[in-house]
Amino acid sequence: MITYATLSGMVLVAIGLVTVPALRRLPGRPLVLTGLVLMTLTAVFDNVIVGAGIVDYDDSLILGLRVPIAPVEDFAYCIGAVLLVPALWTWTARIAPGVPPGGDGDVAPQGDEEVL
């Protein structure tokens, strides 16, 4: 039987392998701050839904570490989102080169100018 930690680890490794090349070109501080915010929100709201009995976990499938009620494995979703969302944003900006990342209203390059 596969545990939540094993499944989360496999998914995070796959996401990491695919997204790290795109993420290396982005500034690290916003990614870290986003991760901290998502971890805080997860700590609050996962404890609410687990404490209220909306979601429950099979104790034999979790590591047993809880923060304070929600299993630590729930934080893998935050890490995956912090890796995947910015990478998807970067990739879609390459697919639609006339649309600047962030939609800040810059004009797309004309003629022979290179699009990064």
Coordinates of C-alpha atoms in Angstrom, one line a residue, residues 2-115:
I2 CA 1.4 3.4 -1.0
T3 CA 1.5 6.1 1.7
Y4 CA 0.6 9.8 1.3
A5 CA 4.2 10.8 1.9
T6 CA 5.5 8.4 -0.9
L7 CA 2.9 9.6 -3.3
S8 CA 3.5 13.3 -2.5
G9 CA 7.3 12.7 -2.8
M10 CA 7.0 11.1 -6.2
V11 CA 4.7 13.9 -7.5
L12 CA 7.0 16.6 -6.1
V13 CA 10.1 15.0 -7.7
A14 CA 8.3 14.8 -11.1
I15 CA 7.1 18.5 -10.8
G16 CA 10.6 19.6 -9.7
L17 CA 12.3 17.8 -12.7
V18 CA 9.9 19.5 -15.1
T19 CA 9.8 23.0 -13.6
V20 CA 13.3 23.7 -12.2
P21 CA 14.7 24.8 -15.6
A22 CA 12.0 27.5 -15.9
L23 CA 12.1 28.5 -12.3
R24 CA 15.9 29.1 -12.3
R25 CA 15.3 32.2 -14.5
L26 CA 12.9 33.7 -12.0
P27 CA 13.8 35.6 -8.9
G28 CA 13.8 33.4 -5.8
R29 CA 12.5 35.8 -3.2
P30 CA 8.9 36.0 -4.5
L31 CA 8.8 32.2 -4.8
V32 CA 9.9 31.8 -1.2
L33 CA 7.5 34.4 0.1
T34 CA 4.6 32.8 -1.9
G35 CA 5.6 29.4 -0.4
L36 CA 5.5 30.8 3.2
V37 CA 2.1 32.4 2.6
L38 CA 0.7 29.2 1.2
M39 CA 2.2 27.2 4.0
T40 CA 0.6 29.5 6.6
L41 CA -2.8 29.3 4.8
T42 CA -2.5 25.5 4.6
A43 CA -1.6 25.3 8.3
V44 CA -4.7 27.3 9.2
F45 CA -7.3 25.9 6.8
D46 CA -6.2 22.3 6.8
N47 CA -6.5 22.2 10.5
V48 CA -10.0 23.6 10.3
I49 CA -11.2 21.0 7.8
V50 CA -9.5 18.1 9.5
G51 CA -10.6 19.3 13.0
A52 CA -14.2 19.7 11.8
G53 CA -14.1 16.2 10.4
I54 CA -14.7 17.3 6.8
V55 CA -11.5 15.5 5.8
D56 CA -9.8 12.6 7.6
Y57 CA -6.7 10.5 6.9
D58 CA -6.0 6.8 7.4
D59 CA -3.4 6.8 10.2
S60 CA -1.6 3.9 8.7
L61 CA -1.0 5.9 5.5
I62 CA 0.5 9.1 7.0
L63 CA 3.9 9.7 8.7
G64 CA 2.2 10.6 11.9
L65 CA 3.6 14.1 12.1
R66 CA 0.8 16.6 12.4
V67 CA 0.8 20.4 12.4
P68 CA -1.1 20.4 15.0
I69 CA -4.0 18.3 13.6
A70 CA -3.4 18.2 9.8
P71 CA -0.8 15.7 8.6
V72 CA 2.5 17.2 7.4
E73 CA 1.9 15.5 4.0
D74 CA -0.7 18.2 3.2
F75 CA 2.1 20.8 2.8
A76 CA 3.3 19.0 -0.4
Y77 CA 0.4 20.7 -2.2
C78 CA 1.8 24.1 -1.4
I79 CA 5.3 23.2 -2.6
G80 CA 3.8 21.7 -5.8
A81 CA 1.8 24.9 -6.4
V82 CA 4.8 27.1 -5.8
L83 CA 6.8 25.1 -8.4
L84 CA 4.1 24.5 -11.0
V85 CA 2.2 27.8 -11.2
P86 CA 5.1 30.1 -12.0
A87 CA 6.5 27.6 -14.4
L88 CA 3.2 27.3 -16.2
W89 CA 3.0 31.1 -16.3
T90 CA 6.5 31.3 -17.9
W91 CA 5.7 28.6 -20.4
T92 CA 2.4 30.1 -21.5
A93 CA 4.2 33.5 -22.0
R94 CA 6.4 31.8 -24.5
I95 CA 3.5 30.2 -26.3
A96 CA 1.8 33.6 -26.7
P97 CA 4.8 35.9 -27.2
G98 CA 2.7 39.0 -27.9
V99 CA 1.3 38.9 -24.4
P100 CA 3.8 40.0 -21.8
P101 CA 4.0 37.9 -18.5
G102 CA 2.1 39.8 -15.9
G103 CA 0.0 41.7 -18.5
D104 CA 1.7 45.0 -17.7
G105 CA 0.7 46.5 -21.1
D106 CA 4.1 46.3 -22.8
V107 CA 4.0 46.3 -26.5
A108 CA 5.1 43.1 -28.2
P109 CA 8.4 43.4 -30.2
Q110 CA 8.0 44.2 -33.9
G111 CA 10.0 42.9 -36.9
D112 CA 13.2 41.0 -36.3
E113 CA 13.5 41.6 -32.5
E114 CA 14.0 38.5 -30.5
V115 CA 11.3 37.5 -28.0

